[in-house]
mmCIF file of C-alpha atoms and ligand atoms in Angstrom:
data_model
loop_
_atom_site.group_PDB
_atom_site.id
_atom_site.type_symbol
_atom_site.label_atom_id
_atom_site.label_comp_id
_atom_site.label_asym_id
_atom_site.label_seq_id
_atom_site.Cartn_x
_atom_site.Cartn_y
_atom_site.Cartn_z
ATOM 1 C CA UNK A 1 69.691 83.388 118.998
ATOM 2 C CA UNK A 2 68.909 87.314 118.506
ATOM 3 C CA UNK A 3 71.117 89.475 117.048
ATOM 4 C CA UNK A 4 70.713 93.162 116.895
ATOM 5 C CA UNK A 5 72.775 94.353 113.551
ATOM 6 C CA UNK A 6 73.991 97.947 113.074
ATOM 7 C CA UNK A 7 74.999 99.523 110.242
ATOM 8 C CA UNK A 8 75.894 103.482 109.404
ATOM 9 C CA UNK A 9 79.497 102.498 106.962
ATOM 10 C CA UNK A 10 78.654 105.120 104.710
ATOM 11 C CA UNK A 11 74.953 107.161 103.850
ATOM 12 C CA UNK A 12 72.481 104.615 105.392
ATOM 13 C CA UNK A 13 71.707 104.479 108.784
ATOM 14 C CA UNK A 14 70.031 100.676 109.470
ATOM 15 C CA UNK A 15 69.841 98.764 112.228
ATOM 16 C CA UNK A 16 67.798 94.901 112.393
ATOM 17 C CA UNK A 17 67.552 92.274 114.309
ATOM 18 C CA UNK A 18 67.987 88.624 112.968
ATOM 19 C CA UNK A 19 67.006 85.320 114.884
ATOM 20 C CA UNK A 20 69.543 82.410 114.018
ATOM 21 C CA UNK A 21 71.638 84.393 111.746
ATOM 22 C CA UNK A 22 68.679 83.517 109.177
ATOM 23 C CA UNK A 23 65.419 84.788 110.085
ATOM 24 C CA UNK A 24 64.726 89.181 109.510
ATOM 25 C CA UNK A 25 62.636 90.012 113.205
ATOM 26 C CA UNK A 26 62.952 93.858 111.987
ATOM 27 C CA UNK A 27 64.981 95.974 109.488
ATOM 28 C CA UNK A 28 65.213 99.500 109.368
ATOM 29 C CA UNK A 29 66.824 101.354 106.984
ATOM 30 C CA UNK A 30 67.026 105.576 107.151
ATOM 31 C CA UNK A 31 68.690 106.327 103.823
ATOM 32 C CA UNK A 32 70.420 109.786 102.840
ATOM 33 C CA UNK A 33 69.961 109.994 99.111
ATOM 34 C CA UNK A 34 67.530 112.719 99.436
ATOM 35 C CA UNK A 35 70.131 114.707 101.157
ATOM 36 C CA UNK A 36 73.421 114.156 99.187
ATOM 37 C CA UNK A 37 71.608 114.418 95.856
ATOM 38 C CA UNK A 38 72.211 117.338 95.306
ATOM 39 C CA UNK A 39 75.897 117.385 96.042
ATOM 40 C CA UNK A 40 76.097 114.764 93.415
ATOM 41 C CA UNK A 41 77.545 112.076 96.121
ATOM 42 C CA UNK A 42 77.774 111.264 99.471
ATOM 43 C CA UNK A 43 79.020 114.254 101.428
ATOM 44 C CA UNK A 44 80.909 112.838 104.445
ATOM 45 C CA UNK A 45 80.626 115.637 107.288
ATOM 46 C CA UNK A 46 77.066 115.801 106.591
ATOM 47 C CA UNK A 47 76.790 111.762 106.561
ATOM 48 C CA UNK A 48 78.275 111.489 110.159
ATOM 49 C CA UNK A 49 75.869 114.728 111.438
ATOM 50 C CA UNK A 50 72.630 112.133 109.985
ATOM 51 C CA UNK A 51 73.807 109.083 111.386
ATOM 52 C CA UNK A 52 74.069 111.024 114.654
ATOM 53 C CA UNK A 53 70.552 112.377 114.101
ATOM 54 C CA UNK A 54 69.073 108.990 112.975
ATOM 55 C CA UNK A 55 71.032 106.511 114.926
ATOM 56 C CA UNK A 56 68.477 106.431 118.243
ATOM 57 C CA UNK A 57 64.685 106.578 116.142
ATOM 58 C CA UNK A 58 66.800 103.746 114.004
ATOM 59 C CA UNK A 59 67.516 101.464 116.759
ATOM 60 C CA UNK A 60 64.157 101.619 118.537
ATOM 61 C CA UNK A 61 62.339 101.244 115.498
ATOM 62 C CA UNK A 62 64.422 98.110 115.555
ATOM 63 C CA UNK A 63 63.043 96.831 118.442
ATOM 64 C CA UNK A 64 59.566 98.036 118.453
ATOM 65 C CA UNK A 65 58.895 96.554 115.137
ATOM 66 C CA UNK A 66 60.364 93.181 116.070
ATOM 67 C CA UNK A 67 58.324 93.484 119.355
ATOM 68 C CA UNK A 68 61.358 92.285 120.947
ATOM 69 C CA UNK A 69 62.618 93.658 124.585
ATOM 70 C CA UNK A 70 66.233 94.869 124.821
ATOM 71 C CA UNK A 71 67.282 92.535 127.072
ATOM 72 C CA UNK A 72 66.549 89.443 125.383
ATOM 73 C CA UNK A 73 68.821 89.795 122.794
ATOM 74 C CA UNK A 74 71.874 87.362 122.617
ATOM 75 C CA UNK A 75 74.580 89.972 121.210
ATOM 76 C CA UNK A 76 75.092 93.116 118.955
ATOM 77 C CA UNK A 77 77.218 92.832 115.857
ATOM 78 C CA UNK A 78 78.142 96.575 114.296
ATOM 79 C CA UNK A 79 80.359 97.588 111.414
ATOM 80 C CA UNK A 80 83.666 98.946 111.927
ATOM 81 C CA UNK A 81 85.044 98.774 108.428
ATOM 82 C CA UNK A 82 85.452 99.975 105.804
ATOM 83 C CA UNK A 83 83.870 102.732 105.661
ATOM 84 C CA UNK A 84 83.603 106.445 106.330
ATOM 85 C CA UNK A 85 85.646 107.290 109.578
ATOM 86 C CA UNK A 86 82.808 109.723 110.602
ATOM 87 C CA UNK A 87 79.570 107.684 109.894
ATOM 88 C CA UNK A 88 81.619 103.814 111.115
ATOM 89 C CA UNK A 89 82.552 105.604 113.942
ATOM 90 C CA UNK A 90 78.420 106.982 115.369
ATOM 91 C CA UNK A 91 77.603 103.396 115.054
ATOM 92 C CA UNK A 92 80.698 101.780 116.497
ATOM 93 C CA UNK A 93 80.405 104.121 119.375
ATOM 94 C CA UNK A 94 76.575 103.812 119.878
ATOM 95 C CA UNK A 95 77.096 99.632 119.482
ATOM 96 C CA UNK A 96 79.678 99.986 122.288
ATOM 97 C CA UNK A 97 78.269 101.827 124.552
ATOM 98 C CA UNK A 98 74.322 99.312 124.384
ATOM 99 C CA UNK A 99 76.504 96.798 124.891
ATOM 100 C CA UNK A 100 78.167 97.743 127.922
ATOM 101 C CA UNK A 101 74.884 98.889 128.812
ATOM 102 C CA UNK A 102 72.814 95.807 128.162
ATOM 103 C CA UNK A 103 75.853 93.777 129.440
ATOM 104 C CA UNK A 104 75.609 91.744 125.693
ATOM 105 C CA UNK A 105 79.042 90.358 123.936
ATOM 106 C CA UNK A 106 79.583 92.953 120.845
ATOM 107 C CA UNK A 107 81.274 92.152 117.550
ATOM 108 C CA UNK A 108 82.355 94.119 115.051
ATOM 109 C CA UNK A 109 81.996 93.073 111.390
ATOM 110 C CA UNK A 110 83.746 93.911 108.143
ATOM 111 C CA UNK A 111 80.885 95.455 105.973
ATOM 112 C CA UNK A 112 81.919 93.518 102.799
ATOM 113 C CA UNK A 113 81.953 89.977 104.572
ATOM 114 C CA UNK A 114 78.306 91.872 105.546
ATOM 115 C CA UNK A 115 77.012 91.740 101.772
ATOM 116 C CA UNK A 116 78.743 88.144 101.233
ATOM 117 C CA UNK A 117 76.008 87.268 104.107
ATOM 118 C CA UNK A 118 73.364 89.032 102.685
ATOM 119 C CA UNK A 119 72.009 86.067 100.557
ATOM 120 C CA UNK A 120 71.323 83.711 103.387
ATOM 121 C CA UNK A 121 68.029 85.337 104.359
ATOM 122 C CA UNK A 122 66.210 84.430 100.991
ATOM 123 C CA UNK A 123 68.143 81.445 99.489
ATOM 124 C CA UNK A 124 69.141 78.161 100.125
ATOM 125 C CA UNK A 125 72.364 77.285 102.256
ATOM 126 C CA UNK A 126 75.602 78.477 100.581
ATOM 127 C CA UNK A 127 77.388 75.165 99.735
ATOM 128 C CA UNK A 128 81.266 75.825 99.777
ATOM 129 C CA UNK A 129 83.496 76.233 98.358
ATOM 130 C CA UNK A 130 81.763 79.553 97.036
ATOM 131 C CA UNK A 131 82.890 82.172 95.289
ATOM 132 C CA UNK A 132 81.083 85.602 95.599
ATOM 133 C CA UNK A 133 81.252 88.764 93.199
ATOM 134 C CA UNK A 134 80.135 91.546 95.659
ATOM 135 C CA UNK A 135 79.570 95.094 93.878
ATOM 136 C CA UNK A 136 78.502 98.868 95.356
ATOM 137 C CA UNK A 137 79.551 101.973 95.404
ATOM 138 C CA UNK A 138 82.928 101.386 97.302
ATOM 139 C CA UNK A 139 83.959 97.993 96.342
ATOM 140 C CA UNK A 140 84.475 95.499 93.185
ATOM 141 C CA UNK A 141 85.852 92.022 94.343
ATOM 142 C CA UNK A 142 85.852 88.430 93.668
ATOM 143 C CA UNK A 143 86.075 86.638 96.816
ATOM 144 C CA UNK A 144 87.129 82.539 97.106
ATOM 145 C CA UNK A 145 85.489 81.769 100.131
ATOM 146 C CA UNK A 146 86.265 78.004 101.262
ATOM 147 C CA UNK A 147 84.407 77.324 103.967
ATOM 148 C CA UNK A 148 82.361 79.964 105.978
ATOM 149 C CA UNK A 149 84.604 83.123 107.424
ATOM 150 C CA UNK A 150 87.301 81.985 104.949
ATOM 151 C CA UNK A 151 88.382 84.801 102.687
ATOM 152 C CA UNK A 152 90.774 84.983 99.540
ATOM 153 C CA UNK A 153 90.286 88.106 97.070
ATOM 154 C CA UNK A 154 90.592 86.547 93.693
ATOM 155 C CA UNK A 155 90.023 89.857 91.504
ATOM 156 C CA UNK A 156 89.857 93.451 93.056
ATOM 157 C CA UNK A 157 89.207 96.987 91.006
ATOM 158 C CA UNK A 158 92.254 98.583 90.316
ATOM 159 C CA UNK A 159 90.572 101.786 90.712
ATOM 160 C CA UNK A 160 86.734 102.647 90.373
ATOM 161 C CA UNK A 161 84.069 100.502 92.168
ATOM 162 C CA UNK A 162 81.684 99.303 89.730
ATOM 163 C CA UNK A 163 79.018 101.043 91.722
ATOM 164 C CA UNK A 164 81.129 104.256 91.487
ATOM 165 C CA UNK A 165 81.449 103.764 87.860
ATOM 166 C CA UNK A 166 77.868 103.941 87.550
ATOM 167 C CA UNK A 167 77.681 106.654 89.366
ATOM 168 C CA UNK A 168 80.097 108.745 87.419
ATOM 169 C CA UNK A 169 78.634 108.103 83.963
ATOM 170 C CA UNK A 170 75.446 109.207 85.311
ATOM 171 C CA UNK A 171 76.496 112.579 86.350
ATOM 172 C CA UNK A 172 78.351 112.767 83.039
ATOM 173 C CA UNK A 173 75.451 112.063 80.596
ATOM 174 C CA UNK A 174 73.375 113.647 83.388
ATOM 175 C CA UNK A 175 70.780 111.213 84.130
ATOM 176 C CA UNK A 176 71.296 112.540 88.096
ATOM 177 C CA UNK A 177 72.161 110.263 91.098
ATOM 178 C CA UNK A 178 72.559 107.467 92.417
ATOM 179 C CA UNK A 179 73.635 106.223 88.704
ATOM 180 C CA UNK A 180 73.003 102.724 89.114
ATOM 181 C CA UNK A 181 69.084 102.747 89.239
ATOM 182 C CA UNK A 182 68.738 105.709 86.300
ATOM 183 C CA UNK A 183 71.384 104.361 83.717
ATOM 184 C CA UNK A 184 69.381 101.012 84.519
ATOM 185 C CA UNK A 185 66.204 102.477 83.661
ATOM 186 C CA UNK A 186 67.323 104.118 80.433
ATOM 187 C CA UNK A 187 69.513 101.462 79.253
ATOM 188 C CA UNK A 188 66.429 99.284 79.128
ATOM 189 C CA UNK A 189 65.163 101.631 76.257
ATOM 190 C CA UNK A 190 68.652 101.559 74.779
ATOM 191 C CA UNK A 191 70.486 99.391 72.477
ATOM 192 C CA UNK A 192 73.333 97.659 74.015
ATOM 193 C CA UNK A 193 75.237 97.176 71.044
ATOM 194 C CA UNK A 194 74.798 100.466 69.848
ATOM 195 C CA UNK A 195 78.928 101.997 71.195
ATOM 196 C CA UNK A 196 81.557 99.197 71.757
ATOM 197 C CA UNK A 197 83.348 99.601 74.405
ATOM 198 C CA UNK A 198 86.611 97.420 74.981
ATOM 199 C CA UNK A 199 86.428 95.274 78.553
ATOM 200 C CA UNK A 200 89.843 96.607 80.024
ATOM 201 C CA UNK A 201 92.625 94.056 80.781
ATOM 202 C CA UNK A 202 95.244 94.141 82.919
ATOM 203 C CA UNK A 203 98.912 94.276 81.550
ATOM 204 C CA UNK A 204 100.200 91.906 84.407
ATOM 205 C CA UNK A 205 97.372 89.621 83.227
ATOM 206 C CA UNK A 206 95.720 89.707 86.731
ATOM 207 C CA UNK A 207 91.674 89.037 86.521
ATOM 208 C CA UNK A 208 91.656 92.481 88.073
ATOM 209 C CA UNK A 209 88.770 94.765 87.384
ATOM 210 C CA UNK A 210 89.159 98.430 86.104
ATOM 211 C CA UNK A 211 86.189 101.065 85.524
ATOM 212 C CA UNK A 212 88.196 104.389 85.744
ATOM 213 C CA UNK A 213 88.956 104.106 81.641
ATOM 214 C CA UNK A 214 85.651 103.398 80.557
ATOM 215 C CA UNK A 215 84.620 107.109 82.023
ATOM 216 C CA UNK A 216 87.560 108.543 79.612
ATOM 217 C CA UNK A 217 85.886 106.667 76.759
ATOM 218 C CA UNK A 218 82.458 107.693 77.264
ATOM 219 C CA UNK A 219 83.260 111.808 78.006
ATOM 220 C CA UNK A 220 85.594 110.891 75.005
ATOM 221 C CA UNK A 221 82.738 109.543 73.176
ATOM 222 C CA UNK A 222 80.401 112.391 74.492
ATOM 223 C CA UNK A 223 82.986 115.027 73.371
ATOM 224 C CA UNK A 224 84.267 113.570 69.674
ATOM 225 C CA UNK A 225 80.019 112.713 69.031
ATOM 226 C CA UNK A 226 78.684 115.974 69.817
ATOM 227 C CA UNK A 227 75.729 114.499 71.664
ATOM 228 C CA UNK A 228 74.502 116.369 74.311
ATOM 229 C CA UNK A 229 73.732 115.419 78.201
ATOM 230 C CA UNK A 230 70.284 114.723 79.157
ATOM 231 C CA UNK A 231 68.617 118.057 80.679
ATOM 232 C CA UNK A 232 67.181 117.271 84.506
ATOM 233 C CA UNK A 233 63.686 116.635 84.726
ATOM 234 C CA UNK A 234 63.444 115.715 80.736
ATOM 235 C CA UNK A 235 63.885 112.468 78.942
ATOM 236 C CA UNK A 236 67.109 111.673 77.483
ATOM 237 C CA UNK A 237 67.677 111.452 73.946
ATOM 238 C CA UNK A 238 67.806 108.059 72.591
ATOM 239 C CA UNK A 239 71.809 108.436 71.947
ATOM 240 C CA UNK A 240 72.263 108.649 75.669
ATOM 241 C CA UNK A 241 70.272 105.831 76.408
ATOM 242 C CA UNK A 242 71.862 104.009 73.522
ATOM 243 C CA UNK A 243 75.298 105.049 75.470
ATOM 244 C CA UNK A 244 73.702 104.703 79.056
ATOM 245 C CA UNK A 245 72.830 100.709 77.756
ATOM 246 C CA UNK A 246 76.201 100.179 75.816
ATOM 247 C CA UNK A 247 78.317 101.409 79.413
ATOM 248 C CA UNK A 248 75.904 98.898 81.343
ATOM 249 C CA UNK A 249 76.925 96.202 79.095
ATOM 250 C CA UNK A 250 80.800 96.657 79.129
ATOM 251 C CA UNK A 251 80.130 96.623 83.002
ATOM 252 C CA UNK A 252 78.454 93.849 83.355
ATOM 253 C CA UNK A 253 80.356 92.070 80.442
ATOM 254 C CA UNK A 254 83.523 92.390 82.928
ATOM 255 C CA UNK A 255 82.535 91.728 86.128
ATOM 256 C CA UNK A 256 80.554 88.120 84.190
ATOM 257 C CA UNK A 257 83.844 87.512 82.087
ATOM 258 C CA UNK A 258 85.914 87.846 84.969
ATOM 259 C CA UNK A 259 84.082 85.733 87.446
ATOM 260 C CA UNK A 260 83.274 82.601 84.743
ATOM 261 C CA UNK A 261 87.420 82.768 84.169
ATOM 262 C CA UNK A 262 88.000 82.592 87.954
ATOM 263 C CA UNK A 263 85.017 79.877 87.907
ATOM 264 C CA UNK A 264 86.531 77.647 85.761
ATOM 265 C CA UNK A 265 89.737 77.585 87.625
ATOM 266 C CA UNK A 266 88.294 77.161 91.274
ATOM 267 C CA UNK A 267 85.517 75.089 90.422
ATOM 268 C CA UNK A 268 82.768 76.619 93.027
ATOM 269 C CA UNK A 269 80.105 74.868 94.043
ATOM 270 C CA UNK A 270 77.442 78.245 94.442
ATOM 271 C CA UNK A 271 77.861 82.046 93.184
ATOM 272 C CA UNK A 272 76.991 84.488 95.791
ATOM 273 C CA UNK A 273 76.343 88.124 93.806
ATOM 274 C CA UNK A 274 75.790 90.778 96.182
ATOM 275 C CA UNK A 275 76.459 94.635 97.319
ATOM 276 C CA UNK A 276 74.165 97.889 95.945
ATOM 277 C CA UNK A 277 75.020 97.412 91.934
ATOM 278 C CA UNK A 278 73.681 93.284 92.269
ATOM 279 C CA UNK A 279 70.388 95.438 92.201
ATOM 280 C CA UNK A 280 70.716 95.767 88.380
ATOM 281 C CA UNK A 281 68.587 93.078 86.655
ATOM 282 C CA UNK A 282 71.017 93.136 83.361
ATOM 283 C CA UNK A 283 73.585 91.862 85.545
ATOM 284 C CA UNK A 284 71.375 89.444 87.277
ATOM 285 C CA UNK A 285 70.608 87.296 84.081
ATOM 286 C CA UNK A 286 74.053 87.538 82.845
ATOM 287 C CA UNK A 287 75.010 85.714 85.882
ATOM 288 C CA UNK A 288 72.602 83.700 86.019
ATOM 289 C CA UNK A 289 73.439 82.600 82.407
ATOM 290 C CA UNK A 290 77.200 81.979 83.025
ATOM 291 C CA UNK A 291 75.925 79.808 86.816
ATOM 292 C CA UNK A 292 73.598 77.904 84.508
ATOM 293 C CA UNK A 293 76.135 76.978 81.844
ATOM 294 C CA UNK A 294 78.592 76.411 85.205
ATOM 295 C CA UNK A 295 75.827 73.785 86.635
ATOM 296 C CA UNK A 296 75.902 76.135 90.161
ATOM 297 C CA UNK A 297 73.223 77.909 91.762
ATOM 298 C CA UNK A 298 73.785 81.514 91.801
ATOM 299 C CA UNK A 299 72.503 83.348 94.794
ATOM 300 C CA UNK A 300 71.421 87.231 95.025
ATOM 301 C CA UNK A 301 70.136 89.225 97.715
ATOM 302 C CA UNK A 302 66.714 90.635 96.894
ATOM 303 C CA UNK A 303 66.850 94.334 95.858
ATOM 304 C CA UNK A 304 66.292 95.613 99.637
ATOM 305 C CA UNK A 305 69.644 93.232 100.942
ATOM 306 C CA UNK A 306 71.458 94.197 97.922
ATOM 307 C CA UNK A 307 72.267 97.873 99.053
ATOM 308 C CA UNK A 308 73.593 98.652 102.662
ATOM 309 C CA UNK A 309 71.527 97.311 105.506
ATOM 310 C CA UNK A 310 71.765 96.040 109.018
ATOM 311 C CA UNK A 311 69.867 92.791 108.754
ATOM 312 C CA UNK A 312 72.974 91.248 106.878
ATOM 313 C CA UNK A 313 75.675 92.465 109.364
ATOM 314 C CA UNK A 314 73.612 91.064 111.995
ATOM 315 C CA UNK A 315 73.577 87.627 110.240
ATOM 316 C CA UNK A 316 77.470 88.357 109.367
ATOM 317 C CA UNK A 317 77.887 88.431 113.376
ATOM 318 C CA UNK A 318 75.690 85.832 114.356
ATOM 319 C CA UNK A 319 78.205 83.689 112.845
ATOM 320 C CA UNK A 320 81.180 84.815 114.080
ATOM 321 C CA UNK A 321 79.754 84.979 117.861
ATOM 322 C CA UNK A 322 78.740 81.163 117.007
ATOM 323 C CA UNK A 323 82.183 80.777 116.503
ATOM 324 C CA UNK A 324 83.344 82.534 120.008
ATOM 325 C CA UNK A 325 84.303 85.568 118.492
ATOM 326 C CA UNK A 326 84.092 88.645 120.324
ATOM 327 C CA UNK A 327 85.298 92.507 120.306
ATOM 328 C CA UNK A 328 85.889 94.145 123.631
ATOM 329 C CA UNK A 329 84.847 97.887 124.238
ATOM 330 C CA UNK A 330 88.750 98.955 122.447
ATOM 331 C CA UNK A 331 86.719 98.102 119.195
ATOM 332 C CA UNK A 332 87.491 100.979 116.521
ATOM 333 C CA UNK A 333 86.348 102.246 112.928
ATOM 334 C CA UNK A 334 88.951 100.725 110.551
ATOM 335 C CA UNK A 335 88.399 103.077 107.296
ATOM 336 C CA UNK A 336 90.164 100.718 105.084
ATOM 337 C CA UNK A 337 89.716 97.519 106.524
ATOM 338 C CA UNK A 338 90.591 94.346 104.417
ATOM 339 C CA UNK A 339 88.593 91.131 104.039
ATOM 340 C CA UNK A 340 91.038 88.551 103.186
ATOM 341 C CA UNK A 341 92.033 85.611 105.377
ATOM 342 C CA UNK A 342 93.693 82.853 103.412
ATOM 343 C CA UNK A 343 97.366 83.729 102.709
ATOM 344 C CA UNK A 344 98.226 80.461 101.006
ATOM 345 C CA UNK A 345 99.071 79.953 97.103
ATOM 346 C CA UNK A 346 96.498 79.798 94.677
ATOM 347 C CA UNK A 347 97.652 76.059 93.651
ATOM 348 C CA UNK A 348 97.631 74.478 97.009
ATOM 349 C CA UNK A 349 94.084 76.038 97.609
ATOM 350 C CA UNK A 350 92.602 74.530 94.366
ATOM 351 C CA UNK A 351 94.239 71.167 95.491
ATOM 352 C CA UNK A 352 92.030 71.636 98.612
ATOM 353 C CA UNK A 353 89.181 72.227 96.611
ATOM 354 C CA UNK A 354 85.966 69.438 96.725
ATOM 355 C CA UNK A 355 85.233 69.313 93.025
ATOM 356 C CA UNK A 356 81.417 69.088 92.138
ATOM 357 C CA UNK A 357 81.441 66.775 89.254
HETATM 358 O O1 KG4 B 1 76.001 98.471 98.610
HETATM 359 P P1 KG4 B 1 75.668 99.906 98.448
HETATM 360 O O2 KG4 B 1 74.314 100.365 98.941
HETATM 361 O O3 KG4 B 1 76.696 100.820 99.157
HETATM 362 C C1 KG4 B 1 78.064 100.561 99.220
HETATM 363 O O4 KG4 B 1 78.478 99.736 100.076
HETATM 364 O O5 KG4 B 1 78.770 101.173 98.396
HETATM 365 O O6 KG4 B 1 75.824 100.252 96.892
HETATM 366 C C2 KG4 B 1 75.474 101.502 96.345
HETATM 367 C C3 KG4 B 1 75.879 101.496 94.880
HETATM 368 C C4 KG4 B 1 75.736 102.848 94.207
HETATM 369 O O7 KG4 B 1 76.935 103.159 93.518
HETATM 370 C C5 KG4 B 1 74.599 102.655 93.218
HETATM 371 O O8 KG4 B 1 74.698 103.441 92.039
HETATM 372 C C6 KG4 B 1 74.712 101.160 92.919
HETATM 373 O O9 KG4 B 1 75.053 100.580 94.141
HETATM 374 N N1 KG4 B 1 73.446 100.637 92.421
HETATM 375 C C7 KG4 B 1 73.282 100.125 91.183
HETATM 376 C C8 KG4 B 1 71.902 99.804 91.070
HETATM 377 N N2 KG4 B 1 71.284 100.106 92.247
HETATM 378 C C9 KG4 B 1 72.253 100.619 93.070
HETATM 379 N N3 KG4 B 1 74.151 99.926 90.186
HETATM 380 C C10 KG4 B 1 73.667 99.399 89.035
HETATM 381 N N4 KG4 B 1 72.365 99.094 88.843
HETATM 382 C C11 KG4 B 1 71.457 99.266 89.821
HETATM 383 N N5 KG4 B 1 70.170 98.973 89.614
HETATM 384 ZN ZN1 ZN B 2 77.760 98.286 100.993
#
């Protein structure tokens, strides 16, 4: 089975096509970071006028690289939330219209069930009950995920995504953009321990996430310390990468902390980490640590899957057109589309649960 993926959520235009929902034929990815660094961020009028621009060379790349005729393919799976309204909507439209074209079933996909797919390609099969922690730039959630296309949210940011977070710090001790790879590569040469920062807790005593506070503390920090902002083009001072190292680890120490607490309570039988920020290696072992100590395999996408691409809506899709699921040509952007399926209590889920041991 050949699916053609398409992707253009946010500031990446991609577009791939999978075979069996496991297999990458082609993946292309036109990114935008050259052009919205220097607003600082992801400009959204100027993101739609790319994806516009990019959308057609993205596509046929698509094809010619998997040497793959449009016709053969079996369906087209695009994302239509959540996103940007301008940039879902080029490749909702463009998804639409190939398929009425082509005369192929379409389905639209929800672009964070997208990154819970994204570890198929390069791992073994997910055993469920899973739980996933998928991080970028626009979300933070911990999803309990059943059985395949089952979705509970277990732990959601209260405000910033930890990908935004990352991104915010940057600019602040400014190390430049996207945050997540710089404060990475500086926080290597950095001591961890160096500022402690508290991991914030919620006063209903939810396992909710929150990164907006932490920015407070560091410009606090920045401010009450004197310590001045890395100068573009010039290596920081080893203060900021003391502070870039000591943010990374109050991060990572939540999202870990917070997903071993769920863990112990749901008893999954594999970790799924995945979205832009699962590129960051400091993360990586610290989850690997707490799946090791949890007996579970912990499965990440490799750097390329981790941050937006096509290849893993198109797997997302595969199987829900497996499944008979299909989206007629009334299929819209939904901005702030919601992945959560499973509406039952927490206690009569975890009866449900298959324990591993
Ligand atoms: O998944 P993604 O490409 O887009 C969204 O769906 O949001 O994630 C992009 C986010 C950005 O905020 C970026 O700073 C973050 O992922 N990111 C990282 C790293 N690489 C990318 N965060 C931490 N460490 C990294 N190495
Ligand atoms: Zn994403």
């Amino acid at each position: 089975m050949l699916v053609l993926g398409i992707e253009s959520s946010c500031d990446e235009t991609a577009a791939a096509i999978v075979r069996d929902g496991r297999i990458i034929e082609s993946s292309v990815i036109a990114s935008q970071i050259e052009t919205h660094k220097k607003f600082g961020g992801v400009v959204p009028e100027i993101a739609s006028r790319e994806h516009l621009v990019k959308i057609v060379p993205v596509v046929e790349q698509a094809f010619s690289d998997a040497k793959i005729p449009k016709s053969a393919i079996d369906g087209i799976a695009v994302t239509n939330g959540p996103g940007l309204v301008g940039s879902l909507l080029v490749g909702v439209s463009y998804a639409k219209a190939m398929a009425y074209a082509l005369k192929k079933p379409l389905i639209g996909v929800n672009h964070i069930e997208g990154h819970v797919y994204s570890v198929v390609f390069e791992n073994p099969p997910v055993q469920y009950p899973a739980l996933a922690l998928i991080v970028s730039g626009g979300h933070t959630n911990v999803f309990w995920i059943p059985e395949p296309g089952k979705y509970k949210v277990v732990a959601r940011t209260r405000d910033d995504a930890a990908g935004e977070a990352f991104d915010k710090i940057a600019k602040l001790l400014g190390l430049g953009y996207p945050g997540g790879p710089v404060i990475e590569k500086y926080a290597r040469e950095g001591n961890p321990k160096a500022v402690h920062f508290a991991v914030p807790r919620m006063g209903d005593g939810r396992p909710d996430f929150s990164f907006s506070g932490l920015k407070t503390a560091v410009s606090k920090y920045v401010r009450e310390t004197g310590i001045s902002p890395a100068v573009e083009g010039t290596a920081p001072s080893q203060e900021i990468k003391d502070l870039a190292a000591s943010f990374q680890d109050v991060v990572v120490r939540s999202l870990v902390g917070t997903v071993n607490s769920i863990a112990e309570t749901y008893k999954p039988l594999t970790l799924i980490v995945a979205g832009g920020v699962a590129c960051n290696q400091y993360l990586r072992s610290a989850a690997t640590e707490a799946a090791s100590s949890m007996h579970i395999p912990v499965y990440f996408p490799s750097p390329n899957l981790s941050t937006d691409n096509a290849a893993m809506i198109a797997a997302a899709g595969t199987a829900k057109l497996i499944a008979g699921e299909r989206s007629d040509l009334s299929l819209n952007a939904d901005v702030s589309m919601r992945l959560q399926n499973i509406e039952v209590e927490d206690d009569i889920l975890r009866k449900t649960v298959k324990y591993k041991l």
